[in-house]
mmCIF file of N, CA and C in Angstrom:
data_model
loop_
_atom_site.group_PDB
_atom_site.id
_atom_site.type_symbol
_atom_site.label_atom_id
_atom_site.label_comp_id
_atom_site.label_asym_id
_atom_site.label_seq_id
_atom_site.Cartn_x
_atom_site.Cartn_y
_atom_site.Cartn_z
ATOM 1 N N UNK A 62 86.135 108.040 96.391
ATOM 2 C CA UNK A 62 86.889 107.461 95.289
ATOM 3 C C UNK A 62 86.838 108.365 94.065
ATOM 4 N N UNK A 63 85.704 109.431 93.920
ATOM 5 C CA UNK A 63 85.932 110.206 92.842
ATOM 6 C C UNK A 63 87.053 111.129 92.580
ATOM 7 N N UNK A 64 87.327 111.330 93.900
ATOM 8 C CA UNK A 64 88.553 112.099 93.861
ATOM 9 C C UNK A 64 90.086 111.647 93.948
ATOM 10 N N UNK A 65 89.736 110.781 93.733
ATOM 11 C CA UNK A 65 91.391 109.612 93.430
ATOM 12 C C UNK A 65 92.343 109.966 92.278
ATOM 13 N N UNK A 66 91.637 109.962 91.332
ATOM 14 C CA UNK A 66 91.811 110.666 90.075
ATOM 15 C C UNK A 66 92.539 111.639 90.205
ATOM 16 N N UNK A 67 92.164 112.931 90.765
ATOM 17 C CA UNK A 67 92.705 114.210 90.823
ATOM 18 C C UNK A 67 93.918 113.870 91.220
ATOM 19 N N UNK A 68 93.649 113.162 92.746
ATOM 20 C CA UNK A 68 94.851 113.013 93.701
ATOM 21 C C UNK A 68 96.112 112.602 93.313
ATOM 22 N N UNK A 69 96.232 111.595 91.900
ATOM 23 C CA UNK A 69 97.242 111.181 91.637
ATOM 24 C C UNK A 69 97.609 111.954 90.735
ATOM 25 N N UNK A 70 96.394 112.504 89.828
ATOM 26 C CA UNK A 70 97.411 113.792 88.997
ATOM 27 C C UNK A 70 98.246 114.649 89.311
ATOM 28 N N UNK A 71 97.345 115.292 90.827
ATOM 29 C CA UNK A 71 98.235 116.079 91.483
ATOM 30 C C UNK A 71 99.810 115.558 91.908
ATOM 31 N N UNK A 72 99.671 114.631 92.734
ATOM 32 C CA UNK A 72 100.938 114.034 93.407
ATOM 33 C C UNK A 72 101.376 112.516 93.246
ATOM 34 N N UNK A 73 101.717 112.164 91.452
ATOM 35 C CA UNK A 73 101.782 110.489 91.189
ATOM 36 C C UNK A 73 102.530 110.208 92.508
ATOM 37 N N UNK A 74 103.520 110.217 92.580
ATOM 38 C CA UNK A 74 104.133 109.655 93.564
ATOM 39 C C UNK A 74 103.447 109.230 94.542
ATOM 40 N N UNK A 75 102.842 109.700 95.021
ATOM 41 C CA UNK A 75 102.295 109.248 96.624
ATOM 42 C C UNK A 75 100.473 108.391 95.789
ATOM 43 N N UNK A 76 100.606 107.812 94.684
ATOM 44 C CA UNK A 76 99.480 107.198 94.284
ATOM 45 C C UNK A 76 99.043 106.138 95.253
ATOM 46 N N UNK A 77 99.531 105.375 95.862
ATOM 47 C CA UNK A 77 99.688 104.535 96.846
ATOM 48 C C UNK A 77 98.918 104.880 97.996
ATOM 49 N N UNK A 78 99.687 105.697 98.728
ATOM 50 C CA UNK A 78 98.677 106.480 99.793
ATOM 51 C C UNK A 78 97.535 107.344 99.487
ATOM 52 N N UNK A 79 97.295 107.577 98.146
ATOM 53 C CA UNK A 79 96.275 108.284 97.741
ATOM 54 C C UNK A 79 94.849 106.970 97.827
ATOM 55 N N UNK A 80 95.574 106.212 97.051
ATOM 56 C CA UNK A 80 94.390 105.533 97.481
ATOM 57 C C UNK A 80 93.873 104.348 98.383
ATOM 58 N N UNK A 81 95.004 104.290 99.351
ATOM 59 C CA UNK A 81 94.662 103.553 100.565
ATOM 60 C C UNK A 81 93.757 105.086 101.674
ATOM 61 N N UNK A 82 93.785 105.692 102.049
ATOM 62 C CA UNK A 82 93.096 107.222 102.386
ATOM 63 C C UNK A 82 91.919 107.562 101.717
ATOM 64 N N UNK A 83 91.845 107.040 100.295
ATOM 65 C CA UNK A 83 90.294 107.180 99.921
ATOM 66 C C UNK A 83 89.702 105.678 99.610
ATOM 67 N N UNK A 84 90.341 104.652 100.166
ATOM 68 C CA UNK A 84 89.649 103.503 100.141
ATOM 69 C C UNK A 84 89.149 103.366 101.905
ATOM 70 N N UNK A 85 89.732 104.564 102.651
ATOM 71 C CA UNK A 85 88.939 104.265 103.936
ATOM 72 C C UNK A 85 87.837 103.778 104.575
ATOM 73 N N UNK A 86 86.706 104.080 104.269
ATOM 74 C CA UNK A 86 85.460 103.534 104.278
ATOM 75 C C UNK A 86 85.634 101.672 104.603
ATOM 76 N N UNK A 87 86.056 100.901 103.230
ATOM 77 C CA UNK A 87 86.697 99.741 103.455
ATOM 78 C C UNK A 87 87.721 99.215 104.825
ATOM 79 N N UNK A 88 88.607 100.260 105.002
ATOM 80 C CA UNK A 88 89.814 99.977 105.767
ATOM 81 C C UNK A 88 89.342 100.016 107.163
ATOM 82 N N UNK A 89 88.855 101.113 107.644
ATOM 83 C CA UNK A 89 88.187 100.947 108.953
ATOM 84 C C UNK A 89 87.040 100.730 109.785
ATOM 85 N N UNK A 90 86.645 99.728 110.992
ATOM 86 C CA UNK A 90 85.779 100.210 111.778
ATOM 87 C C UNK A 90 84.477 101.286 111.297
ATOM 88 N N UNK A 91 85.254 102.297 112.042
ATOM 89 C CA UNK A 91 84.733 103.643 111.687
ATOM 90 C C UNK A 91 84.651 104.084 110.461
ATOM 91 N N UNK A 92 83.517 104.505 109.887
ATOM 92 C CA UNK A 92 83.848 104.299 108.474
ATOM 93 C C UNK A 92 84.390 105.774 107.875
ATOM 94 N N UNK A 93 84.362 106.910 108.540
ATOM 95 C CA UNK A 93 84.958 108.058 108.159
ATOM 96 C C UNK A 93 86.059 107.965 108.633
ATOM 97 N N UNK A 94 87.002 107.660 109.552
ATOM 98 C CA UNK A 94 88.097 107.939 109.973
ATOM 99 C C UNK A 94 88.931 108.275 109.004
ATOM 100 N N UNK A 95 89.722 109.347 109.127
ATOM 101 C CA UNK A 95 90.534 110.139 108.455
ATOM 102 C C UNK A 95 91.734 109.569 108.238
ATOM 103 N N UNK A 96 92.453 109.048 107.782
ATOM 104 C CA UNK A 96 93.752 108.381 107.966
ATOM 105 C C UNK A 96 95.230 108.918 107.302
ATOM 106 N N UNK A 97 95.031 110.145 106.819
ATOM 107 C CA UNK A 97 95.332 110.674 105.873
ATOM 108 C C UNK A 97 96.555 111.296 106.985
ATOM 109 N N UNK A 98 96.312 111.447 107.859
ATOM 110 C CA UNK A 98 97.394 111.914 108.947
ATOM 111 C C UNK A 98 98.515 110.381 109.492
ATOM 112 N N UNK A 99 98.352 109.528 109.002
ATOM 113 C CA UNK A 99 99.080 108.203 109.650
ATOM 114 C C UNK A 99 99.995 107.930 108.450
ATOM 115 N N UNK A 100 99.627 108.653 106.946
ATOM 116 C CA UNK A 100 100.587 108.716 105.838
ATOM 117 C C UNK A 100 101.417 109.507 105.902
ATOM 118 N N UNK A 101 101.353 110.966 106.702
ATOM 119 C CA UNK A 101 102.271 111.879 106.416
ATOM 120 C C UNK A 101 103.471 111.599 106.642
ATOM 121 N N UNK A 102 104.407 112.290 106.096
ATOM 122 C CA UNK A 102 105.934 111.838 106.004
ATOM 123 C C UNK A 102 106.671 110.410 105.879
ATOM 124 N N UNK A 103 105.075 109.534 105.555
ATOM 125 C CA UNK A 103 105.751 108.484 105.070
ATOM 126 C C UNK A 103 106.466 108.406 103.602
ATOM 127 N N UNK A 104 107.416 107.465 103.461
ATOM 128 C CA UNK A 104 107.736 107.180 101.821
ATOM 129 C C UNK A 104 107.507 106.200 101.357
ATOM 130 N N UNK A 105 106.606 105.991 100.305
ATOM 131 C CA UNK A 105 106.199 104.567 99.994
ATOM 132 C C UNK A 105 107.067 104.515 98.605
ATOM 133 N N UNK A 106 107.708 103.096 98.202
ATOM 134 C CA UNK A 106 107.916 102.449 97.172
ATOM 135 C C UNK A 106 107.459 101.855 96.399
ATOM 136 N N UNK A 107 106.735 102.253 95.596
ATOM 137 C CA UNK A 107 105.721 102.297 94.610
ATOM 138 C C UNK A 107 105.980 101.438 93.542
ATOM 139 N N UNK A 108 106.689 101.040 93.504
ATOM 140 C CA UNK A 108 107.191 100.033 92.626
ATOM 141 C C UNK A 108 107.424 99.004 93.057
ATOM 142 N N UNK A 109 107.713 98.427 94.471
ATOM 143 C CA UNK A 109 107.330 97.697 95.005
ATOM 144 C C UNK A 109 105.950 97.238 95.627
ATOM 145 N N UNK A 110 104.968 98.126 95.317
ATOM 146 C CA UNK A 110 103.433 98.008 95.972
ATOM 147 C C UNK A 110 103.123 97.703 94.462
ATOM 148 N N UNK A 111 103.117 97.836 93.649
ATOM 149 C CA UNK A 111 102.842 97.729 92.313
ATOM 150 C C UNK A 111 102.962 96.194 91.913
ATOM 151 N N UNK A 112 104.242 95.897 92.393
ATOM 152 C CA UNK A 112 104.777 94.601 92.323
ATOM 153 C C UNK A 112 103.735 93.436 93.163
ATOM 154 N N UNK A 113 104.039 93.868 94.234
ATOM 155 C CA UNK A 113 103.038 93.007 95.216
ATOM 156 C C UNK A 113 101.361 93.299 94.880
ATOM 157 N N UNK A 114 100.916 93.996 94.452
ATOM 158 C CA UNK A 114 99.466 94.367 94.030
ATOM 159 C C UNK A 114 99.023 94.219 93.102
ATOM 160 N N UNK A 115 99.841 94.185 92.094
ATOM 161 C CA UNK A 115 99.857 93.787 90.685
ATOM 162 C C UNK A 115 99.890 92.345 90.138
ATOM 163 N N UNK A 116 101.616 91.521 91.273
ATOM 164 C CA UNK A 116 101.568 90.243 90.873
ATOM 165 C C UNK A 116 101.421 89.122 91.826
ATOM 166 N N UNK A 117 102.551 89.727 92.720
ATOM 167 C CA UNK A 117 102.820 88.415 93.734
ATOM 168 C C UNK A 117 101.226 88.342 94.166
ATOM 169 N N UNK A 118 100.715 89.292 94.651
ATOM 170 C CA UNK A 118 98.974 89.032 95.518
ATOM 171 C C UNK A 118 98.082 87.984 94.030
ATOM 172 N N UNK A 119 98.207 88.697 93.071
ATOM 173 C CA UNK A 119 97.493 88.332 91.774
ATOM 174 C C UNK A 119 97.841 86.313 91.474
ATOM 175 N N UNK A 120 98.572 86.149 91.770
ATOM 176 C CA UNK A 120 99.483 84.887 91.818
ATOM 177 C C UNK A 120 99.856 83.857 92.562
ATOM 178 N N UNK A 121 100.032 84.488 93.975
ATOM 179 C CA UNK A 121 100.308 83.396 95.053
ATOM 180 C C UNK A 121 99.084 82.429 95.730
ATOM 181 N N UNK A 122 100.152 81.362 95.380
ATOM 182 C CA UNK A 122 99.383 80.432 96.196
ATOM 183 C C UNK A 122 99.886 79.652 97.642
ATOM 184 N N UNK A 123 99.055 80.186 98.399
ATOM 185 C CA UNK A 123 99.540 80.573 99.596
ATOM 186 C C UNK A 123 99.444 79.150 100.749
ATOM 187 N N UNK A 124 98.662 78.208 99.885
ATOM 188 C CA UNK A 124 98.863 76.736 100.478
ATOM 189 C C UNK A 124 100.441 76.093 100.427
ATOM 190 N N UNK A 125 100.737 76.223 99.291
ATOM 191 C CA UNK A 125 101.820 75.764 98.907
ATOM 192 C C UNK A 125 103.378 76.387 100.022
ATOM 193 N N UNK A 126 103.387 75.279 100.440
ATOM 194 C CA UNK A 126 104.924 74.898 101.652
ATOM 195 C C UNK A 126 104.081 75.154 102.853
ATOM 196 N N UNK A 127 102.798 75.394 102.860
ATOM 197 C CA UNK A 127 102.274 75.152 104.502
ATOM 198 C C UNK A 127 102.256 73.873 104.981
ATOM 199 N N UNK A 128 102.796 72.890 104.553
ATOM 200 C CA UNK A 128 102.538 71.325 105.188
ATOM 201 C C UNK A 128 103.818 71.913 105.361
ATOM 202 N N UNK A 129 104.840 72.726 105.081
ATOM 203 C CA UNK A 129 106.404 72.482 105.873
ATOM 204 C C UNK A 129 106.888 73.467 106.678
ATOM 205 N N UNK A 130 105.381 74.297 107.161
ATOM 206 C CA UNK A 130 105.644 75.539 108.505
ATOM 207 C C UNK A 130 105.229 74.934 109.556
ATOM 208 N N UNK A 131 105.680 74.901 110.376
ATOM 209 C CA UNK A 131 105.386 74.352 112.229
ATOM 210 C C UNK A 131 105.595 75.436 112.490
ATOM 211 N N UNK A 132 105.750 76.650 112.518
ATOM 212 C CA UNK A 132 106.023 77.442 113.350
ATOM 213 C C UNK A 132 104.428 78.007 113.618
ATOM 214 N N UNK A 133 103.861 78.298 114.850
ATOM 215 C CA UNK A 133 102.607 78.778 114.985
ATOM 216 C C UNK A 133 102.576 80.311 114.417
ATOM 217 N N UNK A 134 101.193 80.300 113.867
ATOM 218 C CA UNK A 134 101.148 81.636 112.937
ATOM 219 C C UNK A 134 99.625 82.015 113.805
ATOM 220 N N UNK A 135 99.375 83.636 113.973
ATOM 221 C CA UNK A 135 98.529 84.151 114.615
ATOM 222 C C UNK A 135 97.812 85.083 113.189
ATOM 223 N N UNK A 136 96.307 84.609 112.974
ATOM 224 C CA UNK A 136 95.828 85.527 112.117
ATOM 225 C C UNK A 136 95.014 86.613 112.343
ATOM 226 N N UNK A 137 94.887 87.858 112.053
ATOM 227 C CA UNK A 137 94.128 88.327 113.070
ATOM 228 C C UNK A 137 93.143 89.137 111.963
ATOM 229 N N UNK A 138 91.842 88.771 112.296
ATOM 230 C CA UNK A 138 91.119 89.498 110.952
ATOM 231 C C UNK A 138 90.173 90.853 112.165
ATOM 232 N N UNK A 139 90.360 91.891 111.191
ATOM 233 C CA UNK A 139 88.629 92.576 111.222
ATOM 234 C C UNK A 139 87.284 92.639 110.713
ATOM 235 N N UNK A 140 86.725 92.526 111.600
ATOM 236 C CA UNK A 140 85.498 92.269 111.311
ATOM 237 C C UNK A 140 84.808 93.380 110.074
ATOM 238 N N UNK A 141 85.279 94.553 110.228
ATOM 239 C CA UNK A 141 84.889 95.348 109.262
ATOM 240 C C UNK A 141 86.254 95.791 108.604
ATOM 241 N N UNK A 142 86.682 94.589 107.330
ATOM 242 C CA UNK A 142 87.979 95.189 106.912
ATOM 243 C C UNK A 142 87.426 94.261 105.618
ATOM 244 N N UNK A 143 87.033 95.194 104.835
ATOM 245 C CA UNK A 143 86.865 95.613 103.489
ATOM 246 C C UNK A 143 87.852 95.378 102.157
ATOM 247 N N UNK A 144 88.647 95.866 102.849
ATOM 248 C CA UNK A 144 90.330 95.554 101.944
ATOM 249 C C UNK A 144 90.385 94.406 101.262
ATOM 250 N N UNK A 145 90.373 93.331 101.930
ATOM 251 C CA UNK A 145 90.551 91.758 101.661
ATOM 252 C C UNK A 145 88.927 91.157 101.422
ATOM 253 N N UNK A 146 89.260 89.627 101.448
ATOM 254 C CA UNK A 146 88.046 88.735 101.405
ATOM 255 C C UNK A 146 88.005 88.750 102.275
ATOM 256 N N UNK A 147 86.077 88.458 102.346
ATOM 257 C CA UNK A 147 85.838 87.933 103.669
ATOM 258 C C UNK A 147 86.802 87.158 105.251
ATOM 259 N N UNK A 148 86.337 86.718 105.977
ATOM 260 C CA UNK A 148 86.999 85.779 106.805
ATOM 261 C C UNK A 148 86.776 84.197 106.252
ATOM 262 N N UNK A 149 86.049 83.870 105.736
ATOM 263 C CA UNK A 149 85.653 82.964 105.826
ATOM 264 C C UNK A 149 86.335 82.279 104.412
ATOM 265 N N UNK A 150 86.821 82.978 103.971
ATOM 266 C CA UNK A 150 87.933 82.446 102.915
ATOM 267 C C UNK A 150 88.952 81.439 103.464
ATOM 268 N N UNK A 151 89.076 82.123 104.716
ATOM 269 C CA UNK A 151 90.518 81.302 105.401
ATOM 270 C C UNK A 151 90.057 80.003 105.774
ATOM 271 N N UNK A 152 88.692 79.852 105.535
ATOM 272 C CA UNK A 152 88.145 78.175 105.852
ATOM 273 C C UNK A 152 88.874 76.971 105.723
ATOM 274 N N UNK A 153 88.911 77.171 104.260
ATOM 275 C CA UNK A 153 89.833 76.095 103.031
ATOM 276 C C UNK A 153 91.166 75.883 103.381
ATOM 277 N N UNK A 154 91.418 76.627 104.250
ATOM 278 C CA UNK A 154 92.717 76.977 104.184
ATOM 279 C C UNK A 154 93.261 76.449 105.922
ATOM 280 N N UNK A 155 92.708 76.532 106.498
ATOM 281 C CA UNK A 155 92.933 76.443 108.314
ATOM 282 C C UNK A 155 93.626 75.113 108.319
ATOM 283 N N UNK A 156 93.163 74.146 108.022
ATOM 284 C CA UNK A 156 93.775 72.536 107.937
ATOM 285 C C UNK A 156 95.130 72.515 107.837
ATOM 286 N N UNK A 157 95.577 73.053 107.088
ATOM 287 C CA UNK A 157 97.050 73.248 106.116
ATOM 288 C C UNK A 157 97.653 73.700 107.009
ATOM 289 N N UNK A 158 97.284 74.616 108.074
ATOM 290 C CA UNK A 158 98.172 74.843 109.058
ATOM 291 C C UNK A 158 98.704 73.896 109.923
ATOM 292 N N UNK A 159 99.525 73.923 110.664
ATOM 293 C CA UNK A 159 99.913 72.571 111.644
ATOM 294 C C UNK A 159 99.666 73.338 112.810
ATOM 295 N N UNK A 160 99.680 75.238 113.437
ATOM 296 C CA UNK A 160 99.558 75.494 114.726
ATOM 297 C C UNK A 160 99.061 76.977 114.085
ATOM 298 N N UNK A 161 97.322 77.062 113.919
ATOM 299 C CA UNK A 161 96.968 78.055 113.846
ATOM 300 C C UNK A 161 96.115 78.558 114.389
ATOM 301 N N UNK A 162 96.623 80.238 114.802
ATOM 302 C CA UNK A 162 95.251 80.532 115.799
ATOM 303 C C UNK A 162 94.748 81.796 115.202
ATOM 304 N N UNK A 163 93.458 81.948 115.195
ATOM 305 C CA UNK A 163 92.868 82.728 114.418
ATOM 306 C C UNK A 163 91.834 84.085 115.564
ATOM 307 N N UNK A 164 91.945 85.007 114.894
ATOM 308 C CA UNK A 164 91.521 85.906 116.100
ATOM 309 C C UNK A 164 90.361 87.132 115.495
ATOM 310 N N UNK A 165 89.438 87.437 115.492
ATOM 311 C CA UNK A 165 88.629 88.282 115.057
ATOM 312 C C UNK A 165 88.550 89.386 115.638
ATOM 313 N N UNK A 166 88.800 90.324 115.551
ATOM 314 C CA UNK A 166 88.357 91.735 115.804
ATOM 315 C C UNK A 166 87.158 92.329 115.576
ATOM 316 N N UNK A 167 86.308 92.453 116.734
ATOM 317 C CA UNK A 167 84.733 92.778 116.122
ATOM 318 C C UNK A 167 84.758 94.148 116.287
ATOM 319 N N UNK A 168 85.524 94.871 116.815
ATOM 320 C CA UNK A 168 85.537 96.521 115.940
ATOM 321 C C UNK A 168 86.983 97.299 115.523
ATOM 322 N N UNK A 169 87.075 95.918 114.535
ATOM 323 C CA UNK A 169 88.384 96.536 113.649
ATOM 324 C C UNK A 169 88.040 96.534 112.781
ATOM 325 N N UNK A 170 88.485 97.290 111.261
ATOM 326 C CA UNK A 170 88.688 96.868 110.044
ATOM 327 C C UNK A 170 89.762 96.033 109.404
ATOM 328 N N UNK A 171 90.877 96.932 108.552
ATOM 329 C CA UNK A 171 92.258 96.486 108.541
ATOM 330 C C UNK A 171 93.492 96.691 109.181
ATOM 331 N N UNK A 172 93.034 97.425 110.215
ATOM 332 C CA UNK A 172 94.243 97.449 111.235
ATOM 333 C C UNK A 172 93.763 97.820 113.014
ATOM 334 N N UNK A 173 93.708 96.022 113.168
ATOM 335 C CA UNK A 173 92.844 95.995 114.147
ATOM 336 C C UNK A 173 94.463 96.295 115.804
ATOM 337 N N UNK A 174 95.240 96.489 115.057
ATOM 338 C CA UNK A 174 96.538 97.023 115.832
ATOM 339 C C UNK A 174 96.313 98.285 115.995
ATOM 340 N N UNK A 175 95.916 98.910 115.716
ATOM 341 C CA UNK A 175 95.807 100.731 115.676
ATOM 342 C C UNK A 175 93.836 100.816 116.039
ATOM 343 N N UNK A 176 92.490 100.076 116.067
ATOM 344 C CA UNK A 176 92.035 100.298 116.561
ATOM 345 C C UNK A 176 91.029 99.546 117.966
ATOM 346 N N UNK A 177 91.791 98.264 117.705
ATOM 347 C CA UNK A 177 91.492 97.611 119.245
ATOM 348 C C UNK A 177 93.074 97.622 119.605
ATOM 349 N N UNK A 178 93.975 98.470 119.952
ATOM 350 C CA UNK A 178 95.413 98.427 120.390
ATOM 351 C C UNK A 178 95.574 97.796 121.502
ATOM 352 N N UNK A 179 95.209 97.952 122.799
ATOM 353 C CA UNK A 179 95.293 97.235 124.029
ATOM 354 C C UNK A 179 94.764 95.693 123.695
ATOM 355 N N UNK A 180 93.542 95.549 123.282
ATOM 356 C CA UNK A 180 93.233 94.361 122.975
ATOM 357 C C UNK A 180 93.997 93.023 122.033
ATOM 358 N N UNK A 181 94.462 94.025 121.049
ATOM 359 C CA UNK A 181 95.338 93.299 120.098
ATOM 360 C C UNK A 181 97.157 92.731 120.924
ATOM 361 N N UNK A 182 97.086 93.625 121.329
ATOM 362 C CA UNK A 182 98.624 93.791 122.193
ATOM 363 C C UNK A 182 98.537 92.527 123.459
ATOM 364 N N UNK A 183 97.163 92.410 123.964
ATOM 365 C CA UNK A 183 96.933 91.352 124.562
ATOM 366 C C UNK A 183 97.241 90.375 124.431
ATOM 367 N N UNK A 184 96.266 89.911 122.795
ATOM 368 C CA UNK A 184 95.995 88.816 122.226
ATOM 369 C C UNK A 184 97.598 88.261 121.352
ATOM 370 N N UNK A 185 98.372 89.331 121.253
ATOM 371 C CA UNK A 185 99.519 89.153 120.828
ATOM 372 C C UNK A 185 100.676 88.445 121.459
ATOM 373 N N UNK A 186 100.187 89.366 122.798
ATOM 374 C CA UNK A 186 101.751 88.703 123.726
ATOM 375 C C UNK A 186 101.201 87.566 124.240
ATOM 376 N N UNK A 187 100.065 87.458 124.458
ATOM 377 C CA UNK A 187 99.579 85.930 124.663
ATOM 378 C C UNK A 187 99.927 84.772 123.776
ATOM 379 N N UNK A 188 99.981 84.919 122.263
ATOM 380 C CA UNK A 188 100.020 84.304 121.316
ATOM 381 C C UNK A 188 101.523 84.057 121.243
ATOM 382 N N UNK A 189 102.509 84.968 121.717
ATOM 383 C CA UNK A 189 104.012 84.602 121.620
ATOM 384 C C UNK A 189 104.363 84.376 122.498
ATOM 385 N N UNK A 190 103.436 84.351 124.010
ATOM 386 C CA UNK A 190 104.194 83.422 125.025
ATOM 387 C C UNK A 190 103.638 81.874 124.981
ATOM 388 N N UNK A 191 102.718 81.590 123.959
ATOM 389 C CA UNK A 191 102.004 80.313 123.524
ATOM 390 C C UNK A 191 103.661 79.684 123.341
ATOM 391 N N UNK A 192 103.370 78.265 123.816
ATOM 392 C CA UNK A 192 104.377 77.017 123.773
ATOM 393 C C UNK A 192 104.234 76.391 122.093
ATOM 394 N N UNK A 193 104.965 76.571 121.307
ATOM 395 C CA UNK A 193 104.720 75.858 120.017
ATOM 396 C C UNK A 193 103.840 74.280 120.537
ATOM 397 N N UNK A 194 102.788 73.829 119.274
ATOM 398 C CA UNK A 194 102.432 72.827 119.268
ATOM 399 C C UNK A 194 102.878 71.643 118.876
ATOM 400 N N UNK A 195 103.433 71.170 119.320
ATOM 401 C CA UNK A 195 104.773 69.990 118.964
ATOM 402 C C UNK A 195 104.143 68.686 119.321
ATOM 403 N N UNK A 196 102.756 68.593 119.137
ATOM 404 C CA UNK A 196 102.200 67.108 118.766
ATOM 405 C C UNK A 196 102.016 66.307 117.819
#
């Protein structure tokens, strides 16, 4: 993180990916993994991450219209994903669902799609050939 600083002096634009790449440690599993290669040639909109990071995240309340989703929602946390709160935040919150299934990744961080991939891909197509809960 000391070098975050530099990074955006050097290249504001890409401030975004500058510091999702040095918040790694947090983001993955593995706590060195390099990720800095999964940004390249991306383009991020920075003014839209700003937006969402700044307010909508800062603001939303994310109970509100869940008594009027039926549609089943799949959550999928890592166990070592730093990024966010805990898991256990989603406690308060599980009830409010009407069809929720919740899934832990015990060697993921925040993108337990890219490092349990087969596993996740499993737990996925399983979860969308699930029959909605219509009781």
């Amino acid at each position: 993180m000391a070098k975050l600083g530099a990074d955006i002096a050097a290249r504001p634009e890409e401030r975004f990916k500058s510091l999702l790449i040095r918040l790694g440690a947090k983001s993955w599993h593995q706590a060195d993994f390099d990720a800095a290669p999964l940004w390249r040639d991306v383009t991020v909109n920075n003014a839209v991450f700003d937006h969402l990071w700044g307010e909508v995240f800062r603001d939303i309340d994310i109970r509100k219209g869940l008594n009027a989703l039926t549609a089943p929602v799949l959550l999928a946390l890592g166990r070592s994903d730093y990024l966010v709160a805990p898991a256990s935040t989603w406690d308060e919150y599980r009830e409010s669902f009407a069809d929720l299934t919740v899934r832990t990744f015990e060697k993921s961080g925040h993108t337990p799609q890219l490092e349990e991939s087969d596993l996740f891909d499993e737990v996925l197509l399983s979860f969308l050939g699930k029959e909605p809960d219509r009781g």
